[in-house]
Amino acid sequence: MGTLQTWRKAYGALKDSTKVGLAHVNSDYAELDVAIVKATNHVECPPKERHLRKILVATSAIRPRADVAYCIHALSRRLAKTHNWTVALKILIVIHRLLREGDPTFREELLNFSQRGRILQLSNFKDDSSPIAWDCSAWVRTYALFLEERLECFRILKYDIEAERLPRPAQGQDKQGYSRTRDLDDEELLEQLPALQQLLYRLVGCRPEGAAVGNYIIQYALALVLKESFKIYCAINDGIINLVDKFFEMPRHEAIKALEIYKRAGQQAGNLSDFYEICKGLELARNFQFPVLREPPQSFLTTMEEYIREAPRIVSVPSEALLQLTYRPEEGPSEDAKSSGNEPEPLPSDDVAVSDVEIAPPVPTIPPQNSIETGDLLGLDYGTPNASSIEESNALALAIVPSGSDVAPTFNSVAGQAKDFDPTGWELALVTTPSSNISAANERQLAGGLDSLTLNSLYDEGAYRAGPAACLWCASPQSI
């Protein structure tokens, strides 16, 4: 077993020296590549500070963004190719140190790169060269999850929780300052507190197990995690105080989220306390001062739940007016025009319509006094100046106007008649003469209120005027 481990160490040292030689020859960033290889070699010890300083300088604000991007790409490429837990862990330590001590441009570039390349995605990483390497590989995967969650928290909070400088308290106040979560509004508070709690969940999961507990390089990385736990807990604690102050003014849907955050804060306080108890037994904890954790009062949960049952259900209404579809009927004709338009006009026909129902004589109606000239009684005013000449030349001219026609002639008084109106003749009789036998129910009535006797008399008069030659053609229907 010892021979195998010795051979692996020798093989790792040979690979490191080979990569250093290749970096001196083929790389445009030779100094940076050499520093990365030496800081993340196969030796089971933390990265040396002189190599870390060169990487910090290469990713500082005075260097172009292209140099920062190349450094991240080189670290990602080395992490993806290695199957040794020591190399992988030292690469994660370098990234963690750059996040804590480097320029903010490195965090921004690393966040952009991780969204594309998933540099910290090590869920499939394993080193099965030995039982110790197996336990250490499990801790490497957990550590990578914490760093990945740290980047996600930075994306949501828009600032690094570890780089936050707590303000100094004024005279007469407590010694401890407050974090930014103490002054957040409801919306930001409900967004940032779950992100901080998820980060604390990944931090508590970094407890070593098995052979990884006594490993020195793992304890070095765990010390970096412990340093960040204090500010994370402080930010969550201040956020819970702010949440309780605003809770009884929240609508119901926000109060439900706040209650879940409050319950999780109580659970995480107990988990973090157990995590501190494990770390106190390690050698790295000799210089740490662990805070005293206090769980939120559980009795307050009953009051919060009662408020949720009675909280108003407020639904936020968008400021912009929603698009509404309104039906607007098209403007049509007036009511009189609609009533008249629904009834189709009967077309004049040569056939006389016969009705079996007894029709009473028409009651004369008073026409409206308007400036429209009445015209001819039968609607035969075709612009001819002498209507009597047409009558004498065409004795068979007979116009039967339907009763529902719009041009039906109306007359009542002398004032409504035309100037050349002749009150005598068969035209007036055609319209005004009622039937002489209207009492007979079985008598066949004609259209316009005429009966057969009146019509026969009109045919006889027309035949008399036309002369004997037309007597045969103008005979009454009954005589034929």
Coordinates of C-alpha atoms in Angstrom, one line a residue:
M1 CA 0.0 0.0 0.0
G2 CA 2.8 2.3 0.9
T3 CA 4.6 1.6 -2.4
L4 CA 1.5 2.5 -4.3
Q5 CA 1.1 5.8 -2.5
T6 CA 4.7 6.6 -3.1
W7 CA 4.4 5.8 -6.8
R8 CA 1.3 8.1 -7.1
K9 CA 3.1 11.0 -5.4
A10 CA 6.0 10.6 -7.8
Y11 CA 3.8 10.4 -10.8
G12 CA 1.9 13.5 -9.7
A13 CA 5.2 15.5 -9.2
L14 CA 6.3 14.4 -12.7
K15 CA 3.0 15.7 -14.2
D16 CA 3.4 19.0 -12.4
S17 CA 6.9 19.6 -13.6
T18 CA 5.9 18.7 -17.1
K19 CA 3.0 21.2 -17.1
V20 CA 5.3 23.9 -15.8
G21 CA 7.8 23.3 -18.6
L22 CA 5.0 23.4 -21.2
A23 CA 3.7 26.6 -19.7
H24 CA 7.0 28.3 -20.1
V25 CA 7.2 27.4 -23.7
N26 CA 3.8 27.4 -25.3
S27 CA 1.7 29.8 -23.2
D28 CA 1.1 33.5 -23.8
Y29 CA 0.4 33.8 -20.1
A30 CA 3.4 31.8 -19.0
E31 CA 3.8 33.4 -15.6
L32 CA 0.1 33.0 -14.7
D33 CA 0.0 29.4 -15.9
V34 CA 3.1 28.5 -13.9
A35 CA 1.5 30.1 -10.8
I36 CA -1.7 28.1 -11.3
V37 CA 0.1 24.8 -11.7
K38 CA 2.3 25.3 -8.7
A39 CA -0.6 26.5 -6.5
T40 CA -2.7 23.5 -7.4
N41 CA 0.0 20.7 -7.5
H42 CA -0.4 17.2 -6.1
V43 CA 1.3 17.9 -2.8
E44 CA -1.2 17.5 0.2
C45 CA -0.7 21.0 1.6
P46 CA -2.5 24.3 1.2
P47 CA -1.5 26.5 -1.7
K48 CA 1.5 28.6 -1.1
E49 CA 1.0 32.3 -0.6
R50 CA 3.5 33.5 -3.2
H51 CA 1.7 31.6 -5.9
L52 CA -1.7 32.9 -4.7
R53 CA -0.3 36.5 -4.8
K54 CA 0.6 36.2 -8.5
I55 CA -2.9 34.9 -9.3
L56 CA -4.4 37.8 -7.3
V57 CA -2.4 40.3 -9.2
A58 CA -3.3 38.7 -12.6
T59 CA -7.0 39.1 -11.7
S60 CA -6.9 42.6 -10.2
A61 CA -8.6 45.7 -11.5
I62 CA -5.5 47.0 -13.1
R63 CA -5.4 44.1 -15.5
P64 CA -7.6 43.7 -18.6
R65 CA -10.8 41.7 -18.4
A66 CA -9.2 39.3 -20.9
D67 CA -6.6 38.3 -18.4
V68 CA -9.2 37.7 -15.7
A69 CA -11.2 35.5 -18.2
Y70 CA -8.1 33.6 -19.1
C71 CA -7.3 32.8 -15.4
I72 CA -10.9 31.5 -14.9
H73 CA -10.6 29.4 -18.0
A74 CA -7.3 27.9 -17.0
L75 CA -8.6 27.0 -13.5
S76 CA -11.7 25.5 -15.1
R77 CA -9.8 23.5 -17.6
R78 CA -7.4 22.1 -14.9
L79 CA -10.4 21.2 -12.6
A80 CA -12.2 19.4 -15.4
K81 CA -9.2 17.2 -16.3
T82 CA -8.0 16.1 -12.9
H83 CA -9.1 13.0 -11.1
N84 CA -7.0 13.7 -7.9
W85 CA -8.9 15.0 -4.9
T86 CA -5.9 17.0 -3.7
V87 CA -5.6 19.0 -7.0
A88 CA -9.4 19.5 -7.2
L89 CA -9.5 20.8 -3.6
K90 CA -6.6 23.1 -4.0
I91 CA -8.2 24.6 -7.2
L92 CA -11.4 25.2 -5.1
I93 CA -9.4 26.9 -2.4
V94 CA -7.7 29.2 -4.9
I95 CA -11.2 30.2 -6.3
H96 CA -12.5 30.7 -2.7
R97 CA -9.5 32.9 -1.8
L98 CA -10.0 34.9 -5.0
L99 CA -13.7 35.4 -4.1
R100 CA -12.9 36.6 -0.6
E101 CA -9.8 38.7 -1.3
G102 CA -9.8 39.4 -5.0
D103 CA -11.2 42.2 -7.0
P104 CA -15.0 42.4 -7.6
T105 CA -14.4 42.0 -11.3
F106 CA -13.3 38.4 -10.6
R107 CA -16.6 37.6 -9.0
E108 CA -18.5 39.1 -11.9
E109 CA -16.5 37.2 -14.5
L110 CA -16.7 34.0 -12.6
L111 CA -20.5 34.4 -12.3
N112 CA -20.8 34.9 -16.1
F113 CA -18.5 31.9 -16.8
S114 CA -20.3 29.6 -14.4
Q115 CA -23.6 30.3 -16.1
R116 CA -22.1 29.1 -19.4
G117 CA -19.6 26.5 -18.4
R118 CA -20.6 25.3 -14.9
I119 CA -17.1 25.5 -13.6
L120 CA -18.1 24.3 -10.0
Q121 CA -20.3 21.5 -11.1
L122 CA -18.5 18.5 -9.5
S123 CA -21.4 16.2 -8.7
N124 CA -19.7 13.3 -10.6
F125 CA -16.2 13.9 -9.3
K126 CA -14.6 10.9 -7.4
D127 CA -11.1 9.7 -6.6
D128 CA -11.2 6.0 -5.8
S129 CA -7.5 5.5 -5.5
S130 CA -7.8 4.8 -1.8
P131 CA -10.4 4.8 1.1
I132 CA -9.1 8.1 2.3
A133 CA -9.4 9.6 -1.2
W134 CA -13.0 8.3 -1.4
D135 CA -14.0 10.2 1.8
C136 CA -12.1 13.3 0.7
S137 CA -13.8 13.3 -2.7
A138 CA -17.2 13.4 -0.9
W139 CA -16.1 16.6 0.9
V140 CA -14.7 18.1 -2.3
R141 CA -18.2 17.7 -3.9
T142 CA -19.8 19.3 -0.9
Y143 CA -17.3 22.2 -0.9
A144 CA -18.0 22.8 -4.6
L145 CA -21.7 23.0 -3.9
F146 CA -21.1 25.7 -1.2
L147 CA -19.0 27.8 -3.6
E148 CA -21.6 27.5 -6.3
E149 CA -24.4 28.6 -3.9
R150 CA -22.2 31.5 -2.9
L151 CA -22.1 32.7 -6.5
E152 CA -25.9 32.3 -6.8
C153 CA -26.4 34.3 -3.6
F154 CA -24.1 37.0 -5.0
R155 CA -26.3 37.1 -8.1
I156 CA -29.5 37.7 -6.0
L157 CA -28.1 40.0 -3.4
K158 CA -26.1 42.1 -5.9
Y159 CA -23.3 42.2 -3.3
D160 CA -20.9 39.8 -1.6
I161 CA -22.0 39.0 1.9
E162 CA -18.4 38.4 3.1
A163 CA -17.1 41.7 1.6
E164 CA -19.8 43.7 3.4
R165 CA -18.4 46.0 6.0
L166 CA -20.7 46.4 9.0
P167 CA -21.0 50.0 10.1
R168 CA -19.5 51.0 13.4
P169 CA -22.1 51.6 16.1
A170 CA -22.6 55.1 17.4
Q171 CA -22.1 56.0 21.0
G172 CA -24.8 54.6 23.2
Q173 CA -25.6 51.7 20.9
D174 CA -24.7 48.1 20.9
K175 CA -21.2 47.0 20.0
Q176 CA -22.3 45.0 17.0
G177 CA -23.3 46.7 13.8
Y178 CA -26.2 45.8 11.5
S179 CA -26.2 44.2 8.1
R180 CA -28.1 45.4 5.1
T181 CA -31.0 43.1 5.7
R182 CA -32.1 45.2 8.6
D183 CA -33.2 48.0 6.3
L184 CA -34.7 46.1 3.4
D185 CA -38.4 46.5 2.4
D186 CA -40.9 43.6 2.2
E187 CA -40.2 42.6 -1.4
E188 CA -36.4 42.6 -1.1
L189 CA -36.5 40.9 2.3
L190 CA -38.6 38.0 1.0
E191 CA -36.2 37.6 -1.9
Q192 CA -32.9 37.8 -0.1
L193 CA -33.6 35.9 3.0
P194 CA -34.3 32.5 1.3
A195 CA -31.1 32.9 -0.7
L196 CA -29.1 33.5 2.5
Q197 CA -30.8 30.5 4.2
Q198 CA -30.0 28.3 1.2
L199 CA -26.3 29.4 1.4
L200 CA -26.3 28.6 5.1
Y201 CA -27.8 25.2 4.3
R202 CA -24.8 24.4 2.0
L203 CA -22.4 25.7 4.6
V204 CA -23.7 23.4 7.3
G205 CA -23.5 20.5 4.8
C206 CA -19.7 21.0 4.7
R207 CA -19.1 19.0 7.9
P208 CA -16.3 16.5 7.2
E209 CA -16.9 12.8 7.8
G210 CA -14.8 9.7 8.0
A211 CA -11.2 10.0 7.0
A212 CA -11.7 13.6 5.9
V213 CA -12.1 14.9 9.5
G214 CA -8.4 14.7 10.4
N215 CA -7.0 15.8 7.0
Y216 CA -5.0 19.1 7.3
I217 CA -5.8 20.5 3.8
I218 CA -9.5 19.9 4.4
Q219 CA -9.4 21.6 7.7
Y220 CA -7.7 24.6 6.0
A221 CA -10.6 24.9 3.6
L222 CA -13.1 24.3 6.4
A223 CA -11.6 27.3 8.2
L224 CA -12.5 29.5 5.3
V225 CA -16.1 28.2 5.4
L226 CA -16.3 28.9 9.1
K227 CA -15.1 32.5 8.7
E228 CA -18.0 33.1 6.3
S229 CA -20.6 31.5 8.6
F230 CA -20.5 34.4 11.0
K231 CA -21.6 37.1 8.6
I232 CA -24.1 34.9 7.0
Y233 CA -25.8 34.2 10.3
C234 CA -25.6 37.8 11.2
A235 CA -27.3 38.8 8.0
I236 CA -30.1 36.2 8.5
N237 CA -30.6 37.2 12.1
D238 CA -31.0 40.9 11.2
G239 CA -33.3 40.0 8.4
I240 CA -35.5 38.0 10.7
I241 CA -35.8 40.9 13.1
N242 CA -36.8 43.1 10.2
L243 CA -39.2 40.5 9.1
V244 CA -40.9 40.3 12.4
D245 CA -41.3 44.1 12.5
K246 CA -43.0 44.1 9.1
F247 CA -45.0 40.8 9.5
F248 CA -48.3 42.2 10.8
E249 CA -48.5 44.7 8.0
M250 CA -48.1 42.2 5.2
P251 CA -50.9 40.8 3.1
R252 CA -51.7 37.1 3.4
H253 CA -49.6 35.8 0.5
E254 CA -46.5 37.6 1.8
A255 CA -47.2 36.6 5.4
I256 CA -47.2 32.9 4.4
K257 CA -43.8 33.2 2.9
A258 CA -42.5 35.1 5.9
L259 CA -43.8 32.4 8.2
E260 CA -41.9 29.7 6.3
I261 CA -38.7 31.8 6.5
Y262 CA -39.2 32.2 10.2
K263 CA -39.7 28.5 10.8
R264 CA -36.6 27.6 8.7
A265 CA -34.5 30.2 10.7
G266 CA -35.3 28.3 13.9
Q267 CA -34.3 25.0 12.4
Q268 CA -31.1 26.4 10.9
A269 CA -30.1 27.9 14.2
G270 CA -30.1 24.5 15.8
N271 CA -28.2 22.9 12.8
L272 CA -25.5 25.6 12.8
S273 CA -25.1 25.2 16.6
D274 CA -24.4 21.5 16.0
F275 CA -22.0 22.3 13.2
Y276 CA -20.1 24.6 15.6
E277 CA -19.9 21.9 18.2
I278 CA -18.2 19.6 15.6
C279 CA -15.7 22.2 14.5
K280 CA -14.8 23.1 18.1
G281 CA -13.2 19.7 18.4
L282 CA -10.9 20.3 15.5
E283 CA -7.4 21.8 15.6
L284 CA -8.4 24.7 13.3
A285 CA -10.9 26.0 15.9
R286 CA -8.3 27.1 18.4
N287 CA -8.3 30.7 17.3
F288 CA -12.0 31.0 16.6
Q289 CA -14.6 32.7 18.8
F290 CA -17.9 31.0 18.1
P291 CA -21.1 33.1 18.6
V292 CA -23.9 32.1 20.9
L293 CA -26.9 31.2 18.8
R294 CA -30.4 31.8 20.0
E295 CA -33.4 30.3 18.2
P296 CA -36.4 32.5 17.5
P297 CA -39.1 32.1 20.1
Q298 CA -41.5 29.3 19.2
S299 CA -44.4 30.9 21.1
F300 CA -44.4 33.6 18.5
L301 CA -45.4 31.1 15.8
T302 CA -49.0 30.8 17.2
T303 CA -49.5 34.6 16.9
M304 CA -48.2 34.6 13.4
E305 CA -50.4 31.7 12.3
E306 CA -53.5 33.4 13.8
Y307 CA -52.6 36.6 11.8
I308 CA -52.4 34.6 8.6
R309 CA -55.9 33.1 9.1
E310 CA -57.3 36.7 9.5
A311 CA -54.9 38.5 7.2
P312 CA -56.5 40.4 4.2
R313 CA -56.2 38.8 0.9
I314 CA -54.7 41.7 -1.1
V315 CA -54.1 41.2 -4.8
S316 CA -51.8 43.6 -6.4
V317 CA -53.3 45.4 -9.4
P318 CA -51.0 46.3 -12.3
S319 CA -50.6 50.0 -12.8
E320 CA -51.2 49.8 -16.5
A321 CA -54.7 49.3 -17.7
L322 CA -55.4 45.9 -19.1
L323 CA -56.5 45.4 -22.7
Q324 CA -60.3 45.2 -22.8
L325 CA -62.3 44.0 -25.7
T326 CA -65.5 46.0 -25.9
Y327 CA -68.3 45.3 -28.3
R328 CA -69.7 48.4 -30.0
P329 CA -72.7 47.8 -32.3
E330 CA -72.5 49.6 -35.7
E331 CA -74.7 52.6 -36.1
G332 CA -77.7 51.5 -38.1
P333 CA -80.8 53.3 -39.4
S334 CA -83.3 54.8 -37.1
E335 CA -86.2 52.8 -35.5
D336 CA -88.6 54.0 -38.2
A337 CA -86.2 53.0 -40.9
K338 CA -85.7 49.6 -39.3
S339 CA -89.4 48.9 -39.0
S340 CA -90.0 49.8 -42.6
G341 CA -86.9 48.0 -43.8
N342 CA -88.0 44.7 -42.1
E343 CA -91.1 44.6 -44.3
P344 CA -90.2 44.0 -48.0
E345 CA -91.9 46.1 -50.5
P346 CA -94.4 44.1 -52.7
L347 CA -93.6 44.4 -56.3
P348 CA -96.5 45.5 -58.6
S349 CA -97.8 42.6 -60.7
D350 CA -100.3 42.1 -63.5
D351 CA -102.1 39.4 -61.5
V352 CA -104.7 40.8 -59.1
A353 CA -104.2 39.5 -55.6
V354 CA -107.4 38.0 -54.2
S355 CA -108.2 37.8 -50.5
D356 CA -110.8 35.5 -48.8
V357 CA -111.0 37.7 -45.8
E358 CA -113.6 40.5 -45.6
I359 CA -111.9 43.8 -45.7
A360 CA -113.5 46.9 -44.2
P361 CA -113.6 50.1 -46.1
P362 CA -110.4 52.1 -45.6
V363 CA -110.5 54.9 -43.1
P364 CA -109.2 58.1 -44.5
T365 CA -106.1 59.4 -42.6
I366 CA -104.9 62.9 -42.2
P367 CA -101.6 63.3 -44.1
P368 CA -98.8 65.2 -42.5
Q369 CA -98.5 68.8 -43.6
N370 CA -95.3 69.0 -45.4
S371 CA -93.8 70.7 -48.3
I372 CA -93.7 67.6 -50.5
E373 CA -96.1 67.7 -53.5
T374 CA -98.5 64.9 -53.6
G375 CA -98.4 64.3 -57.3
D376 CA -100.8 62.1 -59.3
L377 CA -103.3 60.1 -57.3
L378 CA -102.3 56.7 -58.8
G379 CA -98.6 57.4 -58.8
L380 CA -98.6 57.7 -62.6
D381 CA -96.8 61.0 -62.7
Y382 CA -93.9 60.2 -65.0
G383 CA -93.1 63.8 -65.9
T384 CA -95.8 63.9 -68.7
P385 CA -97.4 67.3 -68.8
N386 CA -100.8 66.1 -70.1
A387 CA -102.0 62.9 -68.4
S388 CA -105.5 63.1 -70.1
S389 CA -104.0 62.5 -73.6
I390 CA -102.3 59.3 -72.4
E391 CA -105.6 58.2 -70.9
E392 CA -107.5 58.8 -74.2
S393 CA -104.9 57.1 -76.3
N394 CA -104.6 54.0 -74.1
A395 CA -108.0 53.1 -72.7
L396 CA -106.6 49.8 -71.3
A397 CA -104.1 51.6 -69.0
L398 CA -104.9 50.5 -65.5
A399 CA -102.4 50.9 -62.6
I400 CA -103.2 49.0 -59.5
V401 CA -101.0 50.3 -56.7
P402 CA -100.4 47.9 -53.7
S403 CA -101.8 49.0 -50.5
G404 CA -98.4 48.9 -48.7
S405 CA -96.6 50.9 -51.3
D406 CA -94.6 53.9 -50.2
V407 CA -96.2 56.0 -53.0
A408 CA -99.8 55.3 -52.1
P409 CA -101.8 58.5 -52.8
T410 CA -103.4 60.2 -49.9
F411 CA -105.9 63.0 -50.0
N412 CA -108.2 64.6 -47.5
S413 CA -108.7 68.3 -48.3
V414 CA -108.3 70.8 -51.0
A415 CA -105.1 72.1 -49.4
G416 CA -103.4 68.7 -49.9
Q417 CA -104.4 68.4 -53.6
A418 CA -102.5 69.4 -56.7
K419 CA -103.4 72.5 -58.7
D420 CA -104.7 70.5 -61.8
F421 CA -106.5 68.0 -59.7
D422 CA -109.8 66.9 -61.4
P423 CA -112.3 65.6 -58.7
T424 CA -114.3 63.7 -61.3
G425 CA -113.5 60.6 -63.4
W426 CA -112.8 57.0 -62.9
E427 CA -109.5 57.6 -61.1
L428 CA -111.3 59.0 -58.1
A429 CA -113.9 56.3 -58.2
L430 CA -111.2 53.6 -58.4
V431 CA -109.8 54.7 -55.0
T432 CA -112.8 56.1 -53.1
T433 CA -115.8 54.1 -54.2
P434 CA -116.4 51.4 -51.6
S435 CA -117.8 48.0 -52.4
S436 CA -121.6 47.9 -52.6
N437 CA -121.7 44.3 -51.4
I438 CA -119.3 44.2 -48.5
S439 CA -121.8 42.4 -46.3
A440 CA -121.4 39.2 -48.2
A441 CA -118.8 37.1 -46.5
N442 CA -118.3 34.8 -49.4
E443 CA -117.9 37.6 -52.0
R444 CA -114.5 37.6 -53.6
Q445 CA -112.7 40.9 -52.8
L446 CA -110.1 42.5 -54.9
A447 CA -106.9 44.3 -53.8
G448 CA -107.2 48.0 -52.8
G449 CA -110.8 47.5 -51.4
L450 CA -112.5 47.1 -54.8
D451 CA -115.2 44.6 -55.6
S452 CA -116.1 43.0 -58.9
L453 CA -119.1 45.3 -59.6
T454 CA -117.1 48.5 -59.4
L455 CA -114.4 47.1 -61.6
N456 CA -117.0 45.9 -64.3
S457 CA -118.5 49.4 -64.4
L458 CA -115.1 50.9 -64.9
Y459 CA -114.4 48.5 -67.8
D460 CA -117.8 49.4 -69.4
E461 CA -117.0 53.1 -69.2
G462 CA -113.6 52.6 -70.7
A463 CA -115.1 50.6 -73.6
Y464 CA -117.7 53.3 -74.2
R465 CA -115.0 55.9 -74.5
A466 CA -112.8 53.8 -76.8
G467 CA -115.6 53.2 -79.3
P468 CA -117.3 50.1 -80.7
A469 CA -114.1 48.7 -82.1
A470 CA -112.7 47.9 -78.7
C471 CA -115.9 46.6 -77.2
L472 CA -114.8 43.0 -77.7
W473 CA -111.4 43.5 -76.1
C474 CA -112.7 45.7 -73.3
A475 CA -115.6 43.6 -72.2
S476 CA -116.0 42.9 -68.6
P477 CA -114.6 39.6 -67.2
Q478 CA -118.0 38.3 -66.5
S479 CA -119.3 38.9 -70.0
I480 CA -116.4 37.1 -71.4

